[in-house]
Amino acid sequence: MDTTPQSEAVDKDVDRRTLLCSAAAATPLVVAGTGLAAQPAGNGPVKQPPVFPGLISRQREPDNLEFPFPTLNSAITPTHSFFIRSHFRVPDIQLGQWRLHVLGEVKNPLQLTLQEIQNMPSRTVTALLECSGNSRVFVQPKPAGVLWEQGAVGTAAWTGVSLSAVLQRAGGPRPGAVEVIIEGEDSGELKEFPNPYQTPGEVHFARSLPLAKAQQQDVILAYRMNGETLTPAHGYPLRVIVPGWYGMASVKWLKRIIVADRPFQGYFQTMEYAYFERRFGLPSLVPVTELQVKSLIARPAQEEVIQAGKPFRVFGAAWTGESAITGVEVSTDAGQNWAAATLLGKATGHGWRLWEYTWNNPGQGRRILMSRARDQRGRTQPTQRDPDRRNAMISHVLPVKVFVR
Ligand SMILES: Nc1nc2c(c(=O)[nH]1)N[C@H]1C(S)=C(S)[C@@H](COP(=O)(O)O)O[C@H]1N2
Ligand SMILES: [Mo]
């Protein structure tokens, strides 16, 4: 098992959670966001929603950890609360030996040390990362992959250099170049799916970007996250950040950047992270790329108990791909009526937009809340799940069931 500082921090959180649970047995706790006193854990089932002081574990070895979305309270997700999605164990990188290799269809292939990269003009970009499998637990029938709830998403301020500046330093793409392949240091064999959906032996995590996307100034090679050195779990020493695209494009632990003269068909954009696009009525498997417009309700949480007759602040976040959120609507009656929510703060680069809605006078009984966002390109969050998206890009309106008493 690797003992990176990040996994130690997480282990401490787990300890803290265990401590809190045993503390709950002795002292009544107030459950965050509900105003309800939790019953001490006795012999019967625990009725109160749990308190999450840290990340929720969805998979061990490698750690895949989810942000407890009902605790959302800031536009920037603190690094210790940022979800972690890793396919293989965190590579142990020694900075002395580490180089970024830039090769393929460039005029002057080169290698760069981290110091050389950090000496280039830097750029800070606020960007959201959402795993394309976020909200998968709400899809029926149960799809393949990590069963994320709401929190495989976060927004951070990333600092680094433009990928395009690094490509320029290598003399720029040669005529005929069409894509940039980005490869991580991490590798392994994936065998959880039946043949032939397994990796051909050991593979590195790798994804490609079309040249035009790779040359956008805000696509950066980041060495800092929220003002601090990238942590091992989030890609130390260097990762790419691809704003507006699902998280799988933001390759961690950079090893090589390969400019290619044909589209890359690697495992992580064919066997996984691919969906059916319909052209001329023909479903054609294409890589998952741009984020869909989406909003999620952070509070109330699923199955939260709410006081009747008292105004309740419904709160959440909304985001989209290469566009901007223009509005969010909320329904407190399972989608029959919708009312405008208030967008909070200002639109921040490629981050999410927090929003709120005051639910006046909640009436007793079972209630179903929903939110739906729209963006500047006129896209609206769909009501129904599109099965062509397979096990990814889960953006349809998700009901939050609460009990008002
Ligand atoms: N090298 C490498 N990069 C990777 C991954 C990985 O497993 N290996 N996972 C990807 C996926 S699927 C997501 S959603 C994001 C998650 O980034 P985070 O762990 O910093 O939140 O990293 C992406 N980059
Ligand atoms: Mo992901």
XYZ file of N, CA and C in Angstrom, residues 110-330:
663
model
N 11.342 17.422 -27.117
C 12.180 17.838 -25.988
C 11.740 17.203 -24.683
N 12.558 17.413 -23.662
C 12.231 16.981 -22.300
C 12.324 18.210 -21.413
N 11.442 18.315 -20.437
C 11.462 19.469 -19.537
C 11.465 18.987 -18.094
N 12.232 19.663 -17.254
C 12.168 19.401 -15.814
C 11.019 20.242 -15.260
N 10.610 19.939 -14.045
C 9.539 20.724 -13.432
C 9.987 22.182 -13.275
N 11.274 22.354 -12.925
C 11.794 23.717 -12.765
C 11.670 24.499 -14.069
N 12.020 23.864 -15.180
C 11.918 24.550 -16.479
C 10.472 24.925 -16.784
N 9.554 24.061 -16.407
C 8.129 24.347 -16.643
C 7.684 25.497 -15.745
N 8.150 25.487 -14.506
C 7.741 26.532 -13.568
C 8.379 27.879 -13.888
N 9.458 27.872 -14.693
C 10.063 29.140 -15.107
C 9.305 29.794 -16.260
N 8.388 29.072 -16.862
C 7.592 29.645 -17.966
C 6.471 30.505 -17.378
N 5.894 31.428 -18.189
C 4.807 32.266 -17.666
C 3.656 31.402 -17.148
N 3.188 31.710 -15.945
C 2.146 30.869 -15.347
C 0.767 31.471 -15.554
N -0.212 30.643 -15.333
C -1.590 31.011 -15.564
C -2.431 30.277 -14.515
N -3.382 30.985 -13.889
C -4.267 30.332 -12.927
C -5.673 30.289 -13.506
N -6.243 29.108 -13.517
C -7.548 28.880 -14.121
C -8.465 28.250 -13.073
N -9.626 28.839 -12.864
C -10.614 28.199 -11.986
C -11.414 27.241 -12.843
N -11.377 25.967 -12.494
C -12.073 24.987 -13.330
C -12.681 23.875 -12.497
N -13.823 23.447 -12.963
C -14.537 22.335 -12.349
C -14.086 21.038 -13.002
N -13.948 19.995 -12.195
C -13.758 18.649 -12.730
C -14.959 17.827 -12.275
N -15.603 17.176 -13.215
C -16.640 16.225 -12.853
C -16.304 14.899 -13.500
N -16.318 13.834 -12.724
C -16.113 12.515 -13.302
C -17.331 12.201 -14.161
N -17.096 11.611 -15.326
C -18.220 11.342 -16.229
C -19.141 10.275 -15.639
N -18.702 9.623 -14.564
C -19.549 8.634 -13.891
C -20.262 9.202 -12.678
N -20.104 10.504 -12.428
C -20.781 11.097 -11.273
C -22.293 10.871 -11.387
N -22.935 10.564 -10.268
C -24.386 10.288 -10.184
C -24.767 8.911 -10.741
N -23.786 8.064 -11.000
C -24.069 6.751 -11.598
C -24.998 5.895 -10.737
N -24.963 6.107 -9.422
C -25.791 5.293 -8.534
C -27.284 5.494 -8.827
N -27.630 6.605 -9.486
C -29.037 6.881 -9.781
C -29.501 6.280 -11.105
N -28.597 5.612 -11.822
C -28.962 5.050 -13.130
C -29.448 3.614 -12.973
N -30.554 3.314 -13.617
C -31.126 1.956 -13.617
C -31.221 1.436 -15.043
N -30.986 0.159 -15.328
C -30.390 -0.816 -14.414
C -28.942 -0.459 -14.096
N -28.458 -1.036 -13.020
C -27.138 -0.687 -12.495
C -26.032 -0.829 -13.546
N -25.357 0.280 -13.875
C -24.308 0.208 -14.900
C -22.959 -0.211 -14.331
N -22.025 -0.506 -15.216
C -20.656 -0.831 -14.812
C -19.949 0.428 -14.328
N -19.040 0.273 -13.398
C -18.217 1.393 -12.949
C -18.458 1.756 -11.500
N -17.610 2.666 -10.991
C -17.714 3.117 -9.602
C -19.079 3.771 -9.400
N -19.786 3.371 -8.333
C -21.133 3.897 -8.107
C -21.079 5.197 -7.300
N -20.750 6.274 -8.005
C -20.707 7.594 -7.382
C -22.108 8.087 -7.109
N -22.251 8.857 -6.045
C -23.511 9.540 -5.780
C -23.429 10.924 -6.437
N -23.381 12.007 -5.638
C -23.380 13.339 -6.258
C -22.003 13.984 -6.302
N -21.052 13.449 -5.499
C -19.868 14.243 -5.202
C -18.595 13.928 -5.954
N -18.681 13.280 -7.140
C -17.461 13.127 -7.940
C -17.315 14.380 -8.804
N -17.316 15.504 -8.135
C -17.241 16.814 -8.791
C -16.658 17.816 -7.805
N -15.921 18.786 -8.331
C -15.357 19.838 -7.488
C -14.809 20.950 -8.362
N -14.603 22.102 -7.755
C -14.023 23.242 -8.479
C -12.775 23.686 -7.728
N -11.690 23.891 -8.455
C -10.450 24.349 -7.823
C -9.790 25.407 -8.691
N -8.845 26.127 -8.095
C -8.013 27.077 -8.839
C -6.713 26.353 -9.160
N -6.433 26.208 -10.430
C -5.272 25.428 -10.884
C -4.243 26.390 -11.476
N -2.974 26.205 -11.129
C -1.922 27.072 -11.659
C -0.913 26.234 -12.422
N -0.547 26.727 -13.598
C 0.434 26.008 -14.408
C 0.754 26.787 -15.664
N 1.162 26.066 -16.700
C 1.486 26.710 -17.979
C 0.525 26.197 -19.043
N 0.275 27.027 -20.049
C -0.581 26.593 -21.146
C 0.077 25.429 -21.881
N -0.719 24.420 -22.180
C -0.217 23.306 -22.993
C 0.299 23.852 -24.322
N -0.403 24.856 -24.863
C 0.019 25.389 -26.172
C 1.408 26.027 -26.092
N 1.745 26.636 -24.947
C 3.081 27.234 -24.800
C 4.151 26.142 -24.789
N 3.822 25.001 -24.172
C 4.768 23.880 -24.145
C 4.934 23.306 -25.558
N 3.836 23.221 -26.296
C 3.918 22.727 -27.680
C 4.760 23.690 -28.523
N 4.596 24.989 -28.292
C 5.389 25.996 -29.022
C 6.862 25.830 -28.721
N 7.145 25.556 -27.438
C 8.539 25.376 -27.036
C 9.182 24.191 -27.765
N 8.350 23.241 -28.138
C 8.841 22.090 -28.912
C 8.769 22.388 -30.418
N 8.682 23.653 -30.767
C 8.685 24.044 -32.183
C 7.303 24.069 -32.808
N 6.291 23.652 -32.041
C 4.912 23.654 -32.548
C 4.593 22.382 -33.300
N 3.295 22.101 -33.480
C 2.878 20.904 -34.210
C 3.308 20.986 -35.669
N 3.680 19.848 -36.212
C 4.035 19.800 -37.634
C 2.761 19.720 -38.465
N 2.839 20.125 -39.765
C 1.654 20.001 -40.629
C 1.188 18.542 -40.608
N -0.107 18.352 -40.548
C -0.616 16.980 -40.518
C -0.940 16.516 -39.106
N -0.496 17.270 -38.082
C -0.825 16.906 -36.701
C -2.307 17.148 -36.470
N -2.989 16.215 -35.811
C -4.426 16.382 -35.557
C -4.794 16.299 -34.076
N -3.987 15.611 -33.294
C -4.339 15.406 -31.894
C -3.115 15.487 -31.000
N -3.389 15.682 -29.704
C -2.330 15.639 -28.707
C -2.706 14.544 -27.705
N -1.856 13.539 -27.598
C -2.094 12.443 -26.646
C -1.376 12.789 -25.349
N -2.070 12.610 -24.247
C -1.487 12.919 -22.948
C -1.462 11.649 -22.128
N -0.267 11.285 -21.689
C -0.081 10.002 -21.007
C 0.355 10.220 -19.567
N -0.207 9.429 -18.663
C 0.168 9.497 -17.256
C 1.229 8.468 -16.909
N 1.903 8.677 -15.779
C 2.924 7.733 -15.283
C 2.283 6.469 -14.731
N 1.030 6.540 -14.332
C 0.370 5.392 -13.702
C 0.000 4.349 -14.739
N 0.089 3.081 -14.335
C -0.266 2.016 -15.264
C -0.728 0.789 -14.505
N -1.333 -0.113 -15.243
C -1.787 -1.369 -14.647
C -2.642 -2.129 -15.637
N -3.175 -3.237 -15.137
C -4.002 -4.094 -15.968
C -5.411 -4.031 -15.397
N -6.405 -3.866 -16.228
C -7.790 -3.856 -15.743
C -8.461 -5.155 -16.168
N -8.946 -5.875 -15.149
C -9.530 -7.197 -15.437
C -10.932 -7.320 -14.885
N -11.496 -6.215 -14.387
C -12.802 -6.365 -13.740
C -13.937 -6.631 -14.728
N -13.727 -6.288 -15.996
C -14.741 -6.583 -16.995
C -14.388 -7.906 -17.680
N -15.411 -8.619 -18.183
C -15.092 -9.875 -18.884
C -14.381 -9.581 -20.209
N -13.653 -10.555 -20.701
C -13.055 -10.444 -22.021
C -14.136 -10.125 -23.035
N -13.905 -9.342 -24.077
C -12.652 -8.695 -24.466
C -12.514 -7.273 -23.942
N -13.194 -6.958 -22.852
C -13.177 -5.568 -22.378
C -12.041 -5.289 -21.402
N -11.052 -6.166 -21.394
C -9.915 -5.967 -20.512
C -8.820 -5.207 -21.244
N -7.888 -4.660 -20.477
C -6.772 -3.960 -21.116
C -5.838 -4.992 -21.738
N -5.140 -4.615 -22.804
C -4.138 -5.540 -23.388
C -2.890 -5.549 -22.506
N -2.947 -6.283 -21.418
C -1.843 -6.276 -20.448
C -1.819 -4.951 -19.710
N -0.625 -4.530 -19.318
C -0.495 -3.271 -18.588
C -0.598 -2.089 -19.547
N -1.390 -1.119 -19.175
C -1.472 0.112 -19.981
C -1.315 1.311 -19.056
N -0.855 2.406 -19.641
C -0.830 3.675 -18.916
C -2.168 4.369 -19.123
N -2.569 5.191 -18.148
C -3.752 6.016 -18.367
C -3.368 7.074 -19.405
N -4.144 7.193 -20.469
C -3.848 8.164 -21.532
C -5.137 8.591 -22.216
N -5.170 9.837 -22.633
C -6.327 10.409 -23.344
C -5.795 11.367 -24.404
N -6.614 11.654 -25.410
C -6.164 12.631 -26.399
C -7.117 13.808 -26.493
N -6.587 14.913 -27.017
C -7.376 16.120 -27.284
C -7.178 16.477 -28.756
N -8.248 16.885 -29.444
C -8.036 17.426 -30.791
C -7.136 18.670 -30.683
N -6.347 18.933 -31.724
C -5.387 20.035 -31.689
C -6.040 21.362 -31.280
N -7.240 21.641 -31.802
C -7.883 22.928 -31.508
C -8.160 23.073 -30.015
N -8.617 21.996 -29.371
C -8.876 22.058 -27.929
C -7.558 22.190 -27.169
N -6.557 21.415 -27.592
C -5.255 21.432 -26.916
C -4.628 22.824 -26.959
N -4.997 23.625 -27.960
C -4.376 24.938 -28.114
C -5.151 26.069 -27.445
N -6.268 25.747 -26.784
C -6.958 26.784 -26.007
C -6.074 27.192 -24.829
N -5.979 28.502 -24.599
C -5.068 29.009 -23.563
C -5.364 28.445 -22.170
N -6.630 28.150 -21.894
C -6.988 27.688 -20.551
C -6.761 26.196 -20.343
N -6.325 25.496 -21.361
C -5.897 24.101 -21.155
C -4.466 24.182 -20.643
N -4.291 23.825 -19.376
C -2.977 24.050 -18.756
C -2.380 22.763 -18.190
N -1.070 22.813 -18.043
C -0.355 21.767 -17.307
C -0.159 22.359 -15.925
N -0.861 21.805 -14.935
C -0.925 22.437 -13.614
C 0.014 21.767 -12.634
N 0.717 22.599 -11.846
C 1.567 22.085 -10.764
C 1.083 22.578 -9.407
N 0.075 23.469 -9.404
C -0.498 23.923 -8.134
C -2.014 23.782 -8.169
N -2.576 23.438 -7.009
C -4.026 23.316 -6.853
C -4.400 24.154 -5.638
N -5.292 25.094 -5.822
C -5.701 25.993 -4.731
C -4.490 26.617 -4.025
N -3.507 27.018 -4.818
C -2.366 27.756 -4.292
C -1.266 26.900 -3.676
N -1.449 25.579 -3.642
C -0.435 24.716 -3.042
C 0.039 23.666 -4.036
N 1.249 23.147 -3.756
C 1.789 22.076 -4.607
C 0.743 20.975 -4.758
N 0.590 20.501 -5.967
C -0.342 19.409 -6.250
C -0.078 18.248 -5.286
N -1.112 17.656 -4.729
C -0.904 16.508 -3.841
C -0.686 15.255 -4.701
N -0.069 14.208 -4.136
C 0.147 12.981 -4.918
C -1.144 12.446 -5.537
N -2.233 12.428 -4.796
C -3.472 11.847 -5.326
C -4.036 12.652 -6.489
N -3.763 13.953 -6.521
C -4.311 14.793 -7.586
C -3.336 15.030 -8.734
N -2.218 14.277 -8.743
C -1.392 14.292 -9.946
C 0.026 14.813 -9.834
N 0.556 14.967 -8.621
C 1.914 15.472 -8.454
C 2.907 14.699 -9.313
N 3.808 15.369 -10.020
C 4.092 16.812 -9.944
C 3.329 17.661 -10.963
N 2.718 17.021 -11.983
C 2.112 17.810 -13.057
C 0.919 17.067 -13.645
N -0.178 17.786 -13.861
C -1.341 17.193 -14.514
C -1.871 18.188 -15.527
N -2.667 17.682 -16.448
C -3.328 18.606 -17.369
C -4.699 18.948 -16.791
N -5.160 20.145 -17.058
C -6.523 20.546 -16.717
C -7.192 20.954 -18.016
N -8.285 20.260 -18.333
C -9.027 20.536 -19.562
C -10.390 21.104 -19.166
N -10.494 22.436 -19.026
C -11.756 23.027 -18.581
C -12.872 22.741 -19.582
N -14.059 22.494 -19.043
C -15.218 22.279 -19.909
C -15.409 20.833 -20.339
N -14.437 19.986 -20.024
C -14.553 18.565 -20.385
C -14.682 17.729 -19.115
N -15.248 16.543 -19.271
C -15.314 15.624 -18.131
C -13.899 15.323 -17.627
N -13.841 14.893 -16.359
C -12.576 14.738 -15.640
C -11.549 13.829 -16.277
N -12.015 12.800 -17.010
C -11.054 11.817 -17.554
C -10.040 12.467 -18.491
N -10.365 13.653 -19.040
C -9.427 14.332 -19.949
C -8.281 14.985 -19.188
N -8.502 15.246 -17.901
C -7.496 15.965 -17.105
C -6.498 14.973 -16.514
N -5.647 14.464 -17.376
C -4.698 13.389 -17.032
C -3.744 13.845 -15.924
N -3.586 12.968 -14.927
C -2.709 13.248 -13.789
C -1.329 12.624 -14.028
N -0.348 13.018 -13.216
C 0.996 12.416 -13.222
C 1.589 12.368 -14.639
N 1.680 13.510 -15.282
C 2.097 13.557 -16.687
C 3.449 12.912 -16.921
N 3.516 12.183 -18.016
C 4.738 11.492 -18.410
C 5.151 11.960 -19.810
N 4.229 11.763 -20.778
C 4.556 12.147 -22.157
C 3.400 12.904 -22.802
N 3.780 13.838 -23.670
C 2.817 14.541 -24.517
C 3.224 14.209 -25.946
N 2.321 13.542 -26.643
C 2.656 13.025 -27.969
C 1.725 13.673 -28.983
N 2.288 14.429 -29.903
C 1.469 15.035 -30.952
C 1.325 13.987 -32.056
N 0.069 13.723 -32.461
C -0.187 12.591 -33.348
C -0.844 13.031 -34.651
N -0.607 12.242 -35.711
C -1.147 12.576 -37.033
C -2.429 11.803 -37.346
N -2.956 11.097 -36.319
C -4.239 10.396 -36.498
C -4.916 10.305 -35.133
N -6.237 10.162 -35.149
C -6.942 10.092 -33.859
C -6.489 8.887 -33.038
N -6.301 9.121 -31.770
C -5.883 8.086 -30.817
C -7.111 7.257 -30.444
N -6.932 5.947 -30.363
C -8.057 5.059 -30.029
C -7.733 4.244 -28.782
N -7.127 4.889 -27.787
C -6.701 4.192 -26.577
C -7.865 3.642 -25.762
N -7.507 2.780 -24.821
C -8.493 2.081 -23.987
C -9.471 3.049 -23.326
N -8.940 4.167 -22.814
C -9.782 5.077 -22.025
C -10.584 6.070 -22.874
N -10.614 5.832 -24.187
C -11.561 6.608 -24.996
C -12.263 5.747 -26.037
N -12.164 4.414 -25.826
C -12.914 3.491 -26.683
C -13.652 2.460 -25.810
N -12.863 1.652 -25.082
C -13.449 0.638 -24.197
C -14.172 1.287 -23.023
N -13.585 2.366 -22.519
C -14.218 3.132 -21.443
C -14.292 4.584 -21.881
N -15.152 5.348 -21.201
C -15.304 6.781 -21.508
C -15.659 7.017 -22.968
N -16.603 6.211 -23.462
C -17.117 6.390 -24.813
C -18.634 6.237 -24.757
N -19.333 6.887 -25.659
C -20.806 6.804 -25.690
C -21.269 6.775 -27.138
N -22.549 6.476 -27.324
C -23.086 6.401 -28.678
C -23.642 7.751 -29.120
N -23.052 8.272 -30.176
C -23.567 9.490 -30.786
C -24.322 9.046 -32.043
N -25.502 9.647 -32.245
C -26.277 9.237 -33.430
C -26.081 10.217 -34.564
N -25.571 9.707 -35.663
C -25.422 10.505 -36.879
C -26.114 9.758 -37.990
N -26.988 10.466 -38.695
C -27.801 9.844 -39.742
C -28.512 8.618 -39.186
N -28.878 8.707 -37.906
C -29.585 7.602 -37.276
C -28.709 6.437 -36.867
N -27.418 6.510 -37.169
C -26.522 5.394 -36.847
C -25.783 5.673 -35.551
N -25.926 4.811 -34.546
C -25.143 5.019 -33.328
C -23.659 4.743 -33.598
N -22.828 5.691 -33.225
C -21.401 5.568 -33.471
C -20.674 5.891 -32.167
N -19.772 4.990 -31.769
C -19.099 5.134 -30.472
C -18.039 6.235 -30.547
N -18.181 7.255 -29.715
C -17.234 8.377 -29.709
C -16.746 8.612 -28.275
N -15.550 9.191 -28.133
C -15.041 9.460 -26.775
C -15.910 10.475 -26.040
N -16.041 10.295 -24.735
C -16.697 11.293 -23.886
C -15.785 12.520 -23.862
N -16.360 13.686 -24.056
C -15.541 14.904 -24.076
C -16.174 15.993 -23.207
N -17.028 16.831 -23.834
C -17.538 18.030 -23.170
C -18.558 17.713 -22.081
N -18.502 18.522 -21.006
C -19.486 18.420 -19.924
C -20.881 18.775 -20.422
N -21.868 18.101 -19.878
C -23.268 18.428 -20.116
C -23.720 19.470 -19.099
N -24.762 20.215 -19.449
C -25.322 21.160 -18.479
C -25.987 20.344 -17.365
N -25.722 20.745 -16.109
C -26.195 19.948 -14.971
C -26.310 20.808 -13.721
N -27.283 20.505 -12.897
C -27.349 21.101 -11.570
C -27.625 19.974 -10.591
N -27.170 20.170 -9.368
C -27.449 19.198 -8.313
C -27.893 19.953 -7.065
N -28.812 19.353 -6.339
C -29.248 19.912 -5.058
C -28.321 19.359 -3.983
N -27.684 20.281 -3.236
C -26.839 19.833 -2.116
C -27.688 19.682 -0.862
N -28.577 20.665 -0.636
C -29.462 20.628 0.518
C -30.856 21.028 0.103
N -31.876 20.344 0.537
C -31.810 19.225 1.470
C -31.100 18.018 0.864
N -30.597 17.158 1.752
C -29.985 15.907 1.328
C -31.091 14.883 1.091
N -30.760 13.809 0.380
C -31.721 12.711 0.193
C -32.249 12.257 1.557
N -33.542 12.117 1.653
C -34.198 11.565 2.850
C -34.051 12.475 4.075
N -33.734 13.730 3.858
C -33.650 14.649 4.995
C -35.062 14.897 5.549
N -35.128 15.136 6.852
C -36.399 15.449 7.503
C -36.456 16.965 7.704
N -37.527 17.578 7.211
C -37.647 19.037 7.189
C -38.841 19.461 8.030
N -38.699 20.633 8.644
C -39.795 21.131 9.493
C -40.894 21.760 8.644
N -42.135 21.366 8.894
C -43.274 21.902 8.138
C -43.468 23.389 8.450
N -43.873 24.142 7.426
C -44.263 25.538 7.613
C -43.127 26.530 7.771
N -41.900 26.028 7.849
C -40.765 26.921 8.056
C -39.993 27.061 6.733
N -39.685 28.319 6.307
C -38.963 28.456 5.034
C -37.667 27.636 5.053
N -37.405 26.952 3.960
C -36.197 26.119 3.855
C -35.356 26.617 2.686
N -34.067 26.776 2.916
C -33.176 27.231 1.851
C -32.669 26.021 1.055
N -33.193 25.899 -0.163
C -32.704 24.857 -1.068
C -31.434 25.414 -1.704
N -30.385 24.594 -1.749
C -29.070 25.106 -2.142
C -28.355 24.076 -3.009
N -27.666 24.575 -4.019
C -26.942 23.636 -4.868
C -25.947 24.313 -5.782
N -25.512 23.576 -6.799
C -24.535 24.086 -7.762
C -24.973 23.693 -9.164
N -24.569 24.489 -10.135
C -24.866 24.207 -11.539
C -23.621 24.462 -12.372
N -23.457 23.678 -13.418
C -22.290 23.857 -14.284
C -22.603 23.375 -15.691
N -21.718 23.703 -16.606
C -21.910 23.285 -17.985
C -20.550 23.173 -18.656
N -20.548 22.796 -19.939
C -19.278 22.617 -20.651
C -18.752 23.944 -21.170
N -18.568 24.053 -22.468
C -17.946 25.252 -23.032
C -19.003 26.326 -23.239
N -19.586 26.778 -22.134
C -20.646 27.771 -22.131
C -20.755 28.307 -20.709
N -21.863 29.001 -20.390
C -22.052 29.527 -19.034
C -23.486 29.269 -18.600
N -23.660 29.065 -17.301
C -24.998 28.842 -16.739
C -25.785 30.153 -16.812
N -27.008 30.084 -17.322
C -27.838 31.298 -17.368
C -28.994 31.232 -16.375
N -29.344 30.048 -15.909
C -30.427 29.969 -14.937
C -30.611 28.573 -14.375
N -31.240 28.541 -13.202
C -31.592 27.269 -12.558
C -33.034 27.411 -12.088
N -33.816 26.367 -12.260
C -35.184 26.347 -11.741
C -35.320 25.202 -10.756
N -36.237 25.400 -9.808
C -36.458 24.392 -8.777
C -37.934 24.010 -8.766
